[in-house]
Every structure is written in C-alpha cells, then in structure tokens.
C-alpha cells in the first residue's frame, strides 16, 4: 500500500499555528495588561521585564509564521518597553498592541 503524500508546507504551518496561537494570544494579553498598568503610572520592574520578554518572543514567532506585520508591531512594543516606557507612552503602545492582536487573531496568510 502506498504512503499518502506528505502534507504541504502551508498545511504544516497551519497545524503548527493552531498549537502556537493560544500561547501567542496569552502573550498579547500580557502586553495588554502591561499597557493598562502603564496608564496608571510607571511599570513595576517585573511587569516591564515580563512584557518585554513576551513582546520579543512574539516578534520571533510571528516572523516564523510569516506574519511580518506582527513582528513589526511586537518589535516596536519590545523596544519601547526596553527603553523604559512612561505613562505618556501608553496610548501609542495600546495602538501597537491592538494592531498586534489583530494580526495574531487573523493568523498566517491573512
């Protein structure tokens, strides 16, 4: 009996994305929480470090899945947080995170 053909690269990426999507959405939620906290004042060091780390992970993962817009938004968030974002940066960061969420929710190829 012949073996079935291997799945296409697109199908393989889609399957991997189904597994990775919940983690990506959790990371976006972490960024949303950090931005919400930033609106109330300077971020606690641990919150800033965690949000920066999650933005960095998103930038890499979304690039791997062929979502360059998501990588750009995540990298912008990462860089602003790493530079010590202040409460007056919250509105701009909120826009970046909202755009990032839209990319993650749409998924690869959208």
mmCIF file of N, CA, C and O in Angstrom:
data_model
loop_
_atom_site.group_PDB
_atom_site.id
_atom_site.type_symbol
_atom_site.label_atom_id
_atom_site.label_comp_id
_atom_site.label_asym_id
_atom_site.label_seq_id
_atom_site.Cartn_x
_atom_site.Cartn_y
_atom_site.Cartn_z
ATOM 1 N N UNK A 1 0.843 -1.173 0.000
ATOM 2 C CA UNK A 1 0.000 0.000 0.000
ATOM 3 C C UNK A 1 0.890 1.239 0.000
ATOM 4 O O UNK A 1 1.817 1.350 0.785
ATOM 5 N N UNK A 2 0.603 2.182 -0.852
ATOM 6 C CA UNK A 2 1.406 3.398 -0.976
ATOM 7 C C UNK A 2 1.131 4.328 0.200
ATOM 8 O O UNK A 2 0.012 4.422 0.691
ATOM 9 N N UNK A 3 2.194 5.027 0.628
ATOM 10 C CA UNK A 3 2.036 6.007 1.700
ATOM 11 C C UNK A 3 1.392 7.264 1.135
ATOM 12 O O UNK A 3 1.638 7.638 -0.004
ATOM 13 N N UNK A 4 0.580 7.932 1.940
ATOM 14 C CA UNK A 4 -0.013 9.180 1.455
ATOM 15 C C UNK A 4 1.087 10.219 1.275
ATOM 16 O O UNK A 4 2.125 10.162 1.945
ATOM 17 N N UNK A 5 0.863 11.166 0.398
ATOM 18 C CA UNK A 5 1.880 12.200 0.194
ATOM 19 C C UNK A 5 2.028 13.044 1.460
ATOM 20 O O UNK A 5 1.086 13.173 2.249
ATOM 21 N N UNK A 6 3.209 13.607 1.678
ATOM 22 C CA UNK A 6 3.404 14.457 2.855
ATOM 23 C C UNK A 6 2.529 15.710 2.739
ATOM 24 O O UNK A 6 2.227 16.162 1.638
ATOM 25 N N UNK A 7 2.110 16.249 3.877
ATOM 26 C CA UNK A 7 1.283 17.440 3.820
ATOM 27 C C UNK A 7 2.078 18.608 3.229
ATOM 28 O O UNK A 7 3.300 18.649 3.314
ATOM 29 N N UNK A 8 1.374 19.524 2.646
ATOM 30 C CA UNK A 8 2.048 20.687 2.070
ATOM 31 C C UNK A 8 2.642 21.539 3.187
ATOM 32 O O UNK A 8 2.255 21.430 4.356
ATOM 33 N N UNK A 9 3.552 22.383 2.820
ATOM 34 C CA UNK A 9 4.174 23.272 3.785
ATOM 35 C C UNK A 9 3.116 24.171 4.427
ATOM 36 O O UNK A 9 3.122 24.385 5.634
ATOM 37 N N UNK A 10 2.187 24.656 3.623
ATOM 38 C CA UNK A 10 1.124 25.509 4.171
ATOM 39 C C UNK A 10 0.296 24.762 5.211
ATOM 40 O O UNK A 10 -0.059 25.315 6.248
ATOM 41 N N UNK A 11 -0.020 23.511 4.928
ATOM 42 C CA UNK A 11 -0.799 22.717 5.882
ATOM 43 C C UNK A 11 -0.002 22.478 7.156
ATOM 44 O O UNK A 11 -0.558 22.520 8.264
ATOM 45 N N UNK A 12 1.283 22.248 7.015
ATOM 46 C CA UNK A 12 2.130 22.028 8.194
ATOM 47 C C UNK A 12 2.219 23.297 9.032
ATOM 48 O O UNK A 12 2.114 23.241 10.268
ATOM 49 N N UNK A 13 2.372 24.435 8.377
ATOM 50 C CA UNK A 13 2.435 25.705 9.105
ATOM 51 C C UNK A 13 1.102 25.973 9.797
ATOM 52 O O UNK A 13 1.063 26.402 10.949
ATOM 53 N N UNK A 14 0.006 25.684 9.112
ATOM 54 C CA UNK A 14 -1.316 25.888 9.711
ATOM 55 C C UNK A 14 -1.490 25.018 10.956
ATOM 56 O O UNK A 14 -2.029 25.471 11.969
ATOM 57 N N UNK A 15 -1.019 23.789 10.893
ATOM 58 C CA UNK A 15 -1.122 22.898 12.052
ATOM 59 C C UNK A 15 -0.267 23.406 13.207
ATOM 60 O O UNK A 15 -0.705 23.401 14.364
ATOM 61 N N UNK A 16 0.932 23.853 12.907
ATOM 62 C CA UNK A 16 1.794 24.405 13.951
ATOM 63 C C UNK A 16 1.174 25.661 14.559
ATOM 64 O O UNK A 16 1.233 25.882 15.767
ATOM 65 N N UNK A 17 0.561 26.499 13.700
ATOM 66 C CA UNK A 17 -0.054 27.724 14.181
ATOM 67 C C UNK A 17 -1.228 27.418 15.126
ATOM 68 O O UNK A 17 -1.414 28.102 16.129
ATOM 69 N N UNK A 18 -1.999 26.394 14.810
ATOM 70 C CA UNK A 18 -3.111 26.026 15.698
ATOM 71 C C UNK A 18 -2.601 25.740 17.111
ATOM 72 O O UNK A 18 -3.262 26.079 18.095
ATOM 73 N N UNK A 19 -1.433 25.143 17.209
ATOM 74 C CA UNK A 19 -0.837 24.868 18.518
ATOM 75 C C UNK A 19 -0.243 26.127 19.151
ATOM 76 O O UNK A 19 -0.311 26.306 20.362
ATOM 77 N N UNK A 20 0.341 26.993 18.338
ATOM 78 C CA UNK A 20 1.039 28.178 18.847
ATOM 79 C C UNK A 20 0.102 29.350 19.134
ATOM 80 O O UNK A 20 0.421 30.210 19.965
ATOM 81 N N UNK A 21 -1.047 29.388 18.478
ATOM 82 C CA UNK A 21 -1.951 30.538 18.589
ATOM 83 C C UNK A 21 -2.366 30.843 20.035
ATOM 84 O O UNK A 21 -2.317 32.013 20.446
ATOM 85 N N UNK A 22 -2.760 29.851 20.837
ATOM 86 C CA UNK A 22 -3.141 30.181 22.222
ATOM 87 C C UNK A 22 -2.009 30.835 23.015
ATOM 88 O O UNK A 22 -2.249 31.777 23.779
ATOM 89 N N UNK A 23 -0.777 30.369 22.820
ATOM 90 C CA UNK A 23 0.366 30.984 23.512
ATOM 91 C C UNK A 23 0.568 32.413 23.030
ATOM 92 O O UNK A 23 0.853 33.314 23.824
ATOM 93 N N UNK A 24 0.413 32.629 21.720
ATOM 94 C CA UNK A 24 0.570 33.977 21.178
ATOM 95 C C UNK A 24 -0.496 34.910 21.756
ATOM 96 O O UNK A 24 -0.198 36.053 22.130
ATOM 97 N N UNK A 25 -1.722 34.427 21.855
ATOM 98 C CA UNK A 25 -2.790 35.257 22.426
ATOM 99 C C UNK A 25 -2.541 35.537 23.910
ATOM 100 O O UNK A 25 -2.825 36.647 24.388
ATOM 101 N N UNK A 26 -1.992 34.576 24.635
ATOM 102 C CA UNK A 26 -1.632 34.802 26.040
ATOM 103 C C UNK A 26 -0.558 35.885 26.147
ATOM 104 O O UNK A 26 -0.591 36.730 27.053
ATOM 105 N N UNK A 27 0.393 35.843 25.227
ATOM 106 C CA UNK A 27 1.460 36.854 25.236
ATOM 107 C C UNK A 27 0.891 38.234 24.933
ATOM 108 O O UNK A 27 1.297 39.227 25.545
ATOM 109 N N UNK A 28 -0.038 38.310 23.982
ATOM 110 C CA UNK A 28 -0.681 39.587 23.687
ATOM 111 C C UNK A 28 -1.437 40.081 24.918
ATOM 112 O O UNK A 28 -1.383 41.273 25.254
ATOM 113 N N UNK A 29 -2.108 39.188 25.618
ATOM 114 C CA UNK A 29 -2.833 39.574 26.837
ATOM 115 C C UNK A 29 -1.875 40.129 27.893
ATOM 116 O O UNK A 29 -2.212 41.086 28.607
ATOM 117 N N UNK A 30 -0.691 39.566 27.989
ATOM 118 C CA UNK A 30 0.316 40.086 28.917
ATOM 119 C C UNK A 30 0.692 41.508 28.546
ATOM 120 O O UNK A 30 0.822 42.381 29.409
ATOM 121 N N UNK A 31 0.840 41.755 27.238
ATOM 122 C CA UNK A 31 1.172 43.105 26.781
ATOM 123 C C UNK A 31 0.019 44.069 27.054
ATOM 124 O O UNK A 31 0.243 45.217 27.461
ATOM 125 N N UNK A 32 -1.196 43.611 26.843
ATOM 126 C CA UNK A 32 -2.361 44.451 27.116
ATOM 127 C C UNK A 32 -2.420 44.830 28.596
ATOM 128 O O UNK A 32 -2.712 45.981 28.945
ATOM 129 N N UNK A 33 -2.135 43.873 29.458
ATOM 130 C CA UNK A 33 -2.134 44.140 30.900
ATOM 131 C C UNK A 33 -1.037 45.140 31.272
ATOM 132 O O UNK A 33 -1.254 46.029 32.107
ATOM 133 N N UNK A 34 0.115 45.005 30.647
ATOM 134 C CA UNK A 34 1.211 45.927 30.930
ATOM 135 C C UNK A 34 0.851 47.343 30.484
ATOM 136 O O UNK A 34 1.123 48.318 31.196
ATOM 137 N N UNK A 35 0.231 47.468 29.325
ATOM 138 C CA UNK A 35 -0.177 48.791 28.839
ATOM 139 C C UNK A 35 -1.234 49.388 29.772
ATOM 140 O O UNK A 35 -1.194 50.580 30.098
ATOM 141 N N UNK A 36 -2.169 48.568 30.231
ATOM 142 C CA UNK A 36 -3.191 49.044 31.165
ATOM 143 C C UNK A 36 -2.535 49.540 32.452
ATOM 144 O O UNK A 36 -2.907 50.589 32.990
ATOM 145 N N UNK A 37 -1.553 48.797 32.947
ATOM 146 C CA UNK A 37 -0.843 49.209 34.156
ATOM 147 C C UNK A 37 -0.056 50.487 33.911
ATOM 148 O O UNK A 37 0.023 51.359 34.789
ATOM 149 N N UNK A 38 0.517 50.621 32.729
ATOM 150 C CA UNK A 38 1.314 51.805 32.396
ATOM 151 C C UNK A 38 0.449 53.062 32.395
ATOM 152 O O UNK A 38 0.925 54.142 32.735
ATOM 153 N N UNK A 39 -0.810 52.922 32.043
ATOM 154 C CA UNK A 39 -1.712 54.088 32.064
ATOM 155 C C UNK A 39 -1.850 54.667 33.478
ATOM 156 O O UNK A 39 -2.112 55.851 33.629
ATOM 157 N N UNK A 40 -1.677 53.795 34.481
ATOM 158 C CA UNK A 40 -1.824 54.219 35.871
ATOM 159 C C UNK A 40 -0.534 54.718 36.492
ATOM 160 O O UNK A 40 -0.540 55.192 37.627
ATOM 161 N N UNK A 41 0.570 54.573 35.795
ATOM 162 C CA UNK A 41 1.851 55.021 36.328
ATOM 163 C C UNK A 41 2.978 54.151 35.813
ATOM 164 O O UNK A 41 2.753 53.233 35.027
ATOM 165 N N UNK A 42 4.191 54.438 36.246
ATOM 166 C CA UNK A 42 5.339 53.649 35.779
ATOM 167 C C UNK A 42 5.144 52.152 36.072
ATOM 168 O O UNK A 42 4.552 51.780 37.082
ATOM 169 N N UNK A 43 5.639 51.338 35.161
ATOM 170 C CA UNK A 43 5.527 49.885 35.329
ATOM 171 C C UNK A 43 6.453 49.387 36.431
ATOM 172 O O UNK A 43 7.593 49.853 36.545
ATOM 173 N N UNK A 44 5.960 48.437 37.198
ATOM 174 C CA UNK A 44 6.830 47.729 38.131
ATOM 175 C C UNK A 44 7.895 47.023 37.293
ATOM 176 O O UNK A 44 7.614 46.575 36.168
ATOM 177 N N UNK A 45 9.089 46.920 37.826
ATOM 178 C CA UNK A 45 10.204 46.345 37.066
ATOM 179 C C UNK A 45 9.877 44.958 36.536
ATOM 180 O O UNK A 45 10.152 44.662 35.363
ATOM 181 N N UNK A 46 9.268 44.106 37.371
ATOM 182 C CA UNK A 46 8.987 42.738 36.933
ATOM 183 C C UNK A 46 7.946 42.713 35.809
ATOM 184 O O UNK A 46 8.037 41.904 34.890
ATOM 185 N N UNK A 47 6.990 43.617 35.851
ATOM 186 C CA UNK A 47 5.971 43.687 34.796
ATOM 187 C C UNK A 47 6.611 44.135 33.489
ATOM 188 O O UNK A 47 6.347 43.565 32.428
ATOM 189 N N UNK A 48 7.474 45.121 33.563
ATOM 190 C CA UNK A 48 8.159 45.599 32.363
ATOM 191 C C UNK A 48 9.059 44.548 31.746
ATOM 192 O O UNK A 48 9.077 44.365 30.526
ATOM 193 N N UNK A 49 9.775 43.816 32.593
ATOM 194 C CA UNK A 49 10.671 42.765 32.102
ATOM 195 C C UNK A 49 9.860 41.658 31.442
ATOM 196 O O UNK A 49 10.202 41.185 30.350
ATOM 197 N N UNK A 50 8.781 41.228 32.096
ATOM 198 C CA UNK A 50 7.965 40.154 31.529
ATOM 199 C C UNK A 50 7.334 40.582 30.202
ATOM 200 O O UNK A 50 7.351 39.829 29.226
ATOM 201 N N UNK A 51 6.798 41.794 30.149
ATOM 202 C CA UNK A 51 6.161 42.271 28.915
ATOM 203 C C UNK A 51 7.192 42.398 27.793
ATOM 204 O O UNK A 51 6.913 42.034 26.644
ATOM 205 N N UNK A 52 8.370 42.880 28.107
ATOM 206 C CA UNK A 52 9.428 42.993 27.099
ATOM 207 C C UNK A 52 9.795 41.618 26.563
ATOM 208 O O UNK A 52 9.937 41.418 25.352
ATOM 209 N N UNK A 53 9.912 40.654 27.453
ATOM 210 C CA UNK A 53 10.250 39.276 27.055
ATOM 211 C C UNK A 53 9.150 38.678 26.172
ATOM 212 O O UNK A 53 9.433 38.044 25.154
ATOM 213 N N UNK A 54 7.898 38.898 26.532
ATOM 214 C CA UNK A 54 6.788 38.350 25.746
ATOM 215 C C UNK A 54 6.720 39.021 24.370
ATOM 216 O O UNK A 54 6.445 38.356 23.368
ATOM 217 N N UNK A 55 6.972 40.309 24.306
ATOM 218 C CA UNK A 55 6.986 41.005 23.012
ATOM 219 C C UNK A 55 8.108 40.451 22.137
ATOM 220 O O UNK A 55 7.927 40.248 20.926
ATOM 221 N N UNK A 56 9.262 40.185 22.743
ATOM 222 C CA UNK A 56 10.386 39.619 21.996
ATOM 223 C C UNK A 56 10.032 38.239 21.429
ATOM 224 O O UNK A 56 10.313 37.949 20.255
ATOM 225 N N UNK A 57 9.410 37.417 22.249
ATOM 226 C CA UNK A 57 9.009 36.080 21.786
ATOM 227 C C UNK A 57 7.991 36.174 20.650
ATOM 228 O O UNK A 57 8.058 35.416 19.680
ATOM 229 N N UNK A 58 7.053 37.098 20.772
ATOM 230 C CA UNK A 58 6.058 37.278 19.710
ATOM 231 C C UNK A 58 6.723 37.733 18.417
ATOM 232 O O UNK A 58 6.367 37.255 17.331
ATOM 233 N N UNK A 59 7.666 38.654 18.515
ATOM 234 C CA UNK A 59 8.337 39.151 17.308
ATOM 235 C C UNK A 59 8.971 37.995 16.540
ATOM 236 O O UNK A 59 8.828 37.894 15.322
ATOM 237 N N UNK A 60 9.645 37.114 17.238
ATOM 238 C CA UNK A 60 10.283 35.978 16.579
ATOM 239 C C UNK A 60 9.287 34.966 16.056
ATOM 240 O O UNK A 60 9.378 34.515 14.911
ATOM 241 N N UNK A 61 8.320 34.617 16.881
ATOM 242 C CA UNK A 61 7.353 33.590 16.478
ATOM 243 C C UNK A 61 6.522 34.037 15.282
ATOM 244 O O UNK A 61 6.302 33.262 14.344
ATOM 245 N N UNK A 62 6.062 35.276 15.308
ATOM 246 C CA UNK A 62 5.214 35.737 14.211
ATOM 247 C C UNK A 62 6.003 35.819 12.907
ATOM 248 O O UNK A 62 5.457 35.544 11.836
ATOM 249 N N UNK A 63 7.271 36.141 12.990
ATOM 250 C CA UNK A 63 8.110 36.119 11.797
ATOM 251 C C UNK A 63 8.245 34.712 11.245
ATOM 252 O O UNK A 63 8.173 34.490 10.041
ATOM 253 N N UNK A 64 8.390 33.753 12.138
ATOM 254 C CA UNK A 64 8.495 32.351 11.732
ATOM 255 C C UNK A 64 7.242 31.897 10.995
ATOM 256 O O UNK A 64 7.320 31.118 10.047
ATOM 257 N N UNK A 65 6.094 32.394 11.432
ATOM 258 C CA UNK A 65 4.830 32.008 10.808
ATOM 259 C C UNK A 65 4.443 32.904 9.634
ATOM 260 O O UNK A 65 3.324 32.824 9.131
ATOM 261 N N UNK A 66 5.352 33.746 9.189
ATOM 262 C CA UNK A 66 5.088 34.563 8.011
ATOM 263 C C UNK A 66 4.135 35.719 8.261
ATOM 264 O O UNK A 66 3.332 36.057 7.391
ATOM 265 N N UNK A 67 4.248 36.331 9.440
ATOM 266 C CA UNK A 67 3.403 37.479 9.776
ATOM 267 C C UNK A 67 4.294 38.689 10.078
ATOM 268 O O UNK A 67 4.450 39.095 11.234
ATOM 269 N N UNK A 68 4.907 39.273 9.032
ATOM 270 C CA UNK A 68 5.856 40.365 9.265
ATOM 271 C C UNK A 68 5.238 41.583 9.939
ATOM 272 O O UNK A 68 5.917 42.278 10.697
ATOM 273 N N UNK A 69 3.969 41.853 9.696
ATOM 274 C CA UNK A 69 3.335 42.991 10.365
ATOM 275 C C UNK A 69 3.297 42.757 11.872
ATOM 276 O O UNK A 69 3.546 43.673 12.661
ATOM 277 N N UNK A 70 3.016 41.532 12.273
ATOM 278 C CA UNK A 70 3.016 41.205 13.695
ATOM 279 C C UNK A 70 4.398 41.359 14.296
ATOM 280 O O UNK A 70 4.545 41.865 15.414
ATOM 281 N N UNK A 71 5.409 40.941 13.550
ATOM 282 C CA UNK A 71 6.785 41.103 14.020
ATOM 283 C C UNK A 71 7.107 42.575 14.220
ATOM 284 O O UNK A 71 7.694 42.952 15.238
ATOM 285 N N UNK A 72 6.704 43.422 13.277
ATOM 286 C CA UNK A 72 6.977 44.863 13.400
ATOM 287 C C UNK A 72 6.299 45.455 14.637
ATOM 288 O O UNK A 72 6.922 46.200 15.395
ATOM 289 N N UNK A 73 5.033 45.120 14.836
ATOM 290 C CA UNK A 73 4.318 45.654 15.999
ATOM 291 C C UNK A 73 4.948 45.148 17.302
ATOM 292 O O UNK A 73 5.156 45.929 18.242
ATOM 293 N N UNK A 74 5.243 43.863 17.358
ATOM 294 C CA UNK A 74 5.835 43.292 18.574
ATOM 295 C C UNK A 74 7.203 43.900 18.845
ATOM 296 O O UNK A 74 7.536 44.207 19.996
ATOM 297 N N UNK A 75 7.998 44.099 17.808
ATOM 298 C CA UNK A 75 9.328 44.670 17.996
ATOM 299 C C UNK A 75 9.229 46.120 18.479
ATOM 300 O O UNK A 75 9.995 46.555 19.338
ATOM 301 N N UNK A 76 8.271 46.874 17.950
ATOM 302 C CA UNK A 76 8.074 48.248 18.413
ATOM 303 C C UNK A 76 7.725 48.268 19.894
ATOM 304 O O UNK A 76 8.278 49.058 20.670
ATOM 305 N N UNK A 77 6.820 47.390 20.302
ATOM 306 C CA UNK A 77 6.435 47.299 21.713
ATOM 307 C C UNK A 77 7.655 46.907 22.555
ATOM 308 O O UNK A 77 7.923 47.517 23.599
ATOM 309 N N UNK A 78 8.367 45.901 22.102
ATOM 310 C CA UNK A 78 9.554 45.441 22.828
ATOM 311 C C UNK A 78 10.545 46.581 23.032
ATOM 312 O O UNK A 78 11.039 46.805 24.146
ATOM 313 N N UNK A 79 10.842 47.309 21.968
ATOM 314 C CA UNK A 79 11.839 48.379 22.044
ATOM 315 C C UNK A 79 11.387 49.512 22.968
ATOM 316 O O UNK A 79 12.185 50.037 23.751
ATOM 317 N N UNK A 80 10.096 49.864 22.876
ATOM 318 C CA UNK A 80 9.602 50.938 23.754
ATOM 319 C C UNK A 80 9.629 50.521 25.216
ATOM 320 O O UNK A 80 9.971 51.319 26.089
ATOM 321 N N UNK A 81 9.243 49.293 25.482
ATOM 322 C CA UNK A 81 9.278 48.811 26.865
ATOM 323 C C UNK A 81 10.712 48.722 27.373
ATOM 324 O O UNK A 81 11.000 49.117 28.501
ATOM 325 N N UNK A 82 11.602 48.219 26.550
ATOM 326 C CA UNK A 82 13.005 48.073 26.951
ATOM 327 C C UNK A 82 13.648 49.434 27.215
ATOM 328 O O UNK A 82 14.547 49.548 28.059
ATOM 329 N N UNK A 83 13.175 50.466 26.510
ATOM 330 C CA UNK A 83 13.716 51.809 26.696
ATOM 331 C C UNK A 83 13.138 52.497 27.930
ATOM 332 O O UNK A 83 13.540 53.611 28.258
ATOM 333 N N UNK A 84 12.189 51.840 28.596
ATOM 334 C CA UNK A 84 11.602 52.415 29.800
ATOM 335 C C UNK A 84 10.368 53.246 29.502
ATOM 336 O O UNK A 84 10.337 54.439 29.794
ATOM 337 N N UNK A 85 9.374 52.633 28.920
ATOM 338 C CA UNK A 85 8.142 53.338 28.567
ATOM 339 C C UNK A 85 7.553 54.038 29.786
ATOM 340 O O UNK A 85 7.552 53.507 30.894
ATOM 341 N N UNK A 86 7.043 55.248 29.540
ATOM 342 C CA UNK A 86 6.426 56.058 30.582
ATOM 343 C C UNK A 86 4.915 56.083 30.368
ATOM 344 O O UNK A 86 4.429 55.726 29.288
ATOM 345 N N UNK A 87 4.174 56.517 31.375
ATOM 346 C CA UNK A 87 2.716 56.555 31.231
ATOM 347 C C UNK A 87 2.243 57.311 29.991
ATOM 348 O O UNK A 87 1.242 56.924 29.375
ATOM 349 N N UNK A 88 2.955 58.342 29.593
ATOM 350 C CA UNK A 88 2.543 59.080 28.392
ATOM 351 C C UNK A 88 2.724 58.272 27.102
ATOM 352 O O UNK A 88 2.213 58.642 26.054
ATOM 353 N N UNK A 89 3.420 57.152 27.171
ATOM 354 C CA UNK A 89 3.588 56.260 26.019
ATOM 355 C C UNK A 89 2.454 55.238 25.910
ATOM 356 O O UNK A 89 2.379 54.502 24.930
ATOM 357 N N UNK A 90 1.587 55.185 26.908
ATOM 358 C CA UNK A 90 0.566 54.132 26.973
ATOM 359 C C UNK A 90 -0.363 54.145 25.760
ATOM 360 O O UNK A 90 -0.693 53.080 25.229
ATOM 361 N N UNK A 91 -0.791 55.311 25.319
ATOM 362 C CA UNK A 91 -1.732 55.365 24.195
ATOM 363 C C UNK A 91 -1.102 54.810 22.922
ATOM 364 O O UNK A 91 -1.724 54.021 22.208
ATOM 365 N N UNK A 92 0.125 55.203 22.637
ATOM 366 C CA UNK A 92 0.803 54.696 21.434
ATOM 367 C C UNK A 92 1.037 53.193 21.548
ATOM 368 O O UNK A 92 0.843 52.452 20.567
ATOM 369 N N UNK A 93 1.442 52.736 22.720
ATOM 370 C CA UNK A 93 1.652 51.298 22.926
ATOM 371 C C UNK A 93 0.339 50.534 22.795
ATOM 372 O O UNK A 93 0.319 49.431 22.235
ATOM 373 N N UNK A 94 -0.741 51.111 23.291
ATOM 374 C CA UNK A 94 -2.042 50.453 23.177
ATOM 375 C C UNK A 94 -2.412 50.248 21.709
ATOM 376 O O UNK A 94 -2.946 49.200 21.329
ATOM 377 N N UNK A 95 -2.107 51.218 20.869
ATOM 378 C CA UNK A 95 -2.375 51.082 19.437
ATOM 379 C C UNK A 95 -1.549 49.974 18.814
ATOM 380 O O UNK A 95 -2.060 49.188 18.001
ATOM 381 N N UNK A 96 -0.285 49.895 19.187
ATOM 382 C CA UNK A 96 0.582 48.835 18.669
ATOM 383 C C UNK A 96 0.097 47.461 19.114
ATOM 384 O O UNK A 96 0.069 46.510 18.336
ATOM 385 N N UNK A 97 -0.301 47.363 20.376
ATOM 386 C CA UNK A 97 -0.754 46.071 20.909
ATOM 387 C C UNK A 97 -2.086 45.672 20.267
ATOM 388 O O UNK A 97 -2.305 44.496 19.964
ATOM 389 N N UNK A 98 -2.964 46.639 20.030
ATOM 390 C CA UNK A 98 -4.237 46.333 19.365
ATOM 391 C C UNK A 98 -3.981 45.825 17.945
ATOM 392 O O UNK A 98 -4.610 44.849 17.498
ATOM 393 N N UNK A 99 -3.056 46.455 17.241
ATOM 394 C CA UNK A 99 -2.707 46.001 15.893
ATOM 395 C C UNK A 99 -2.080 44.611 15.948
ATOM 396 O O UNK A 99 -2.350 43.756 15.097
ATOM 397 N N UNK A 100 -1.272 44.372 16.955
ATOM 398 C CA UNK A 100 -0.643 43.069 17.149
ATOM 399 C C UNK A 100 -1.702 41.994 17.387
ATOM 400 O O UNK A 100 -1.662 40.919 16.790
ATOM 401 N N UNK A 101 -2.683 42.279 18.228
ATOM 402 C CA UNK A 101 -3.761 41.329 18.488
ATOM 403 C C UNK A 101 -4.499 41.006 17.181
ATOM 404 O O UNK A 101 -4.819 39.849 16.914
ATOM 405 N N UNK A 102 -4.761 42.016 16.377
ATOM 406 C CA UNK A 102 -5.481 41.785 15.113
ATOM 407 C C UNK A 102 -4.694 40.848 14.210
ATOM 408 O O UNK A 102 -5.271 39.949 13.573
ATOM 409 N N UNK A 103 -3.386 41.005 14.145
ATOM 410 C CA UNK A 103 -2.552 40.129 13.326
ATOM 411 C C UNK A 103 -2.595 38.699 13.850
ATOM 412 O O UNK A 103 -2.772 37.735 13.091
ATOM 413 N N UNK A 104 -2.451 38.554 15.171
ATOM 414 C CA UNK A 104 -2.449 37.214 15.778
ATOM 415 C C UNK A 104 -3.800 36.544 15.554
ATOM 416 O O UNK A 104 -3.874 35.357 15.204
ATOM 417 N N UNK A 105 -4.881 37.279 15.753
ATOM 418 C CA UNK A 105 -6.202 36.692 15.562
ATOM 419 C C UNK A 105 -6.458 36.297 14.110
ATOM 420 O O UNK A 105 -7.113 35.290 13.839
ATOM 421 N N UNK A 106 -5.921 37.077 13.183
ATOM 422 C CA UNK A 106 -6.113 36.758 11.756
ATOM 423 C C UNK A 106 -5.287 35.542 11.350
ATOM 424 O O UNK A 106 -5.713 34.747 10.517
ATOM 425 N N UNK A 107 -4.112 35.391 11.922
ATOM 426 C CA UNK A 107 -3.261 34.250 11.624
ATOM 427 C C UNK A 107 -2.469 34.383 10.344
ATOM 428 O O UNK A 107 -2.577 35.392 9.626
ATOM 429 N N UNK A 108 -1.660 33.374 10.035
ATOM 430 C CA UNK A 108 -0.821 33.417 8.835
ATOM 431 C C UNK A 108 -1.656 33.473 7.561
ATOM 432 O O UNK A 108 -2.742 32.908 7.496
ATOM 433 N N UNK A 109 -1.131 34.181 6.611
ATOM 434 C CA UNK A 109 -1.780 34.229 5.302
ATOM 435 C C UNK A 109 -2.971 35.152 5.228
ATOM 436 O O UNK A 109 -3.632 35.233 4.195
ATOM 437 N N UNK A 110 -3.256 35.860 6.307
ATOM 438 C CA UNK A 110 -4.421 36.766 6.284
ATOM 439 C C UNK A 110 -4.064 38.085 5.647
ATOM 440 O O UNK A 110 -2.961 38.467 5.528
#
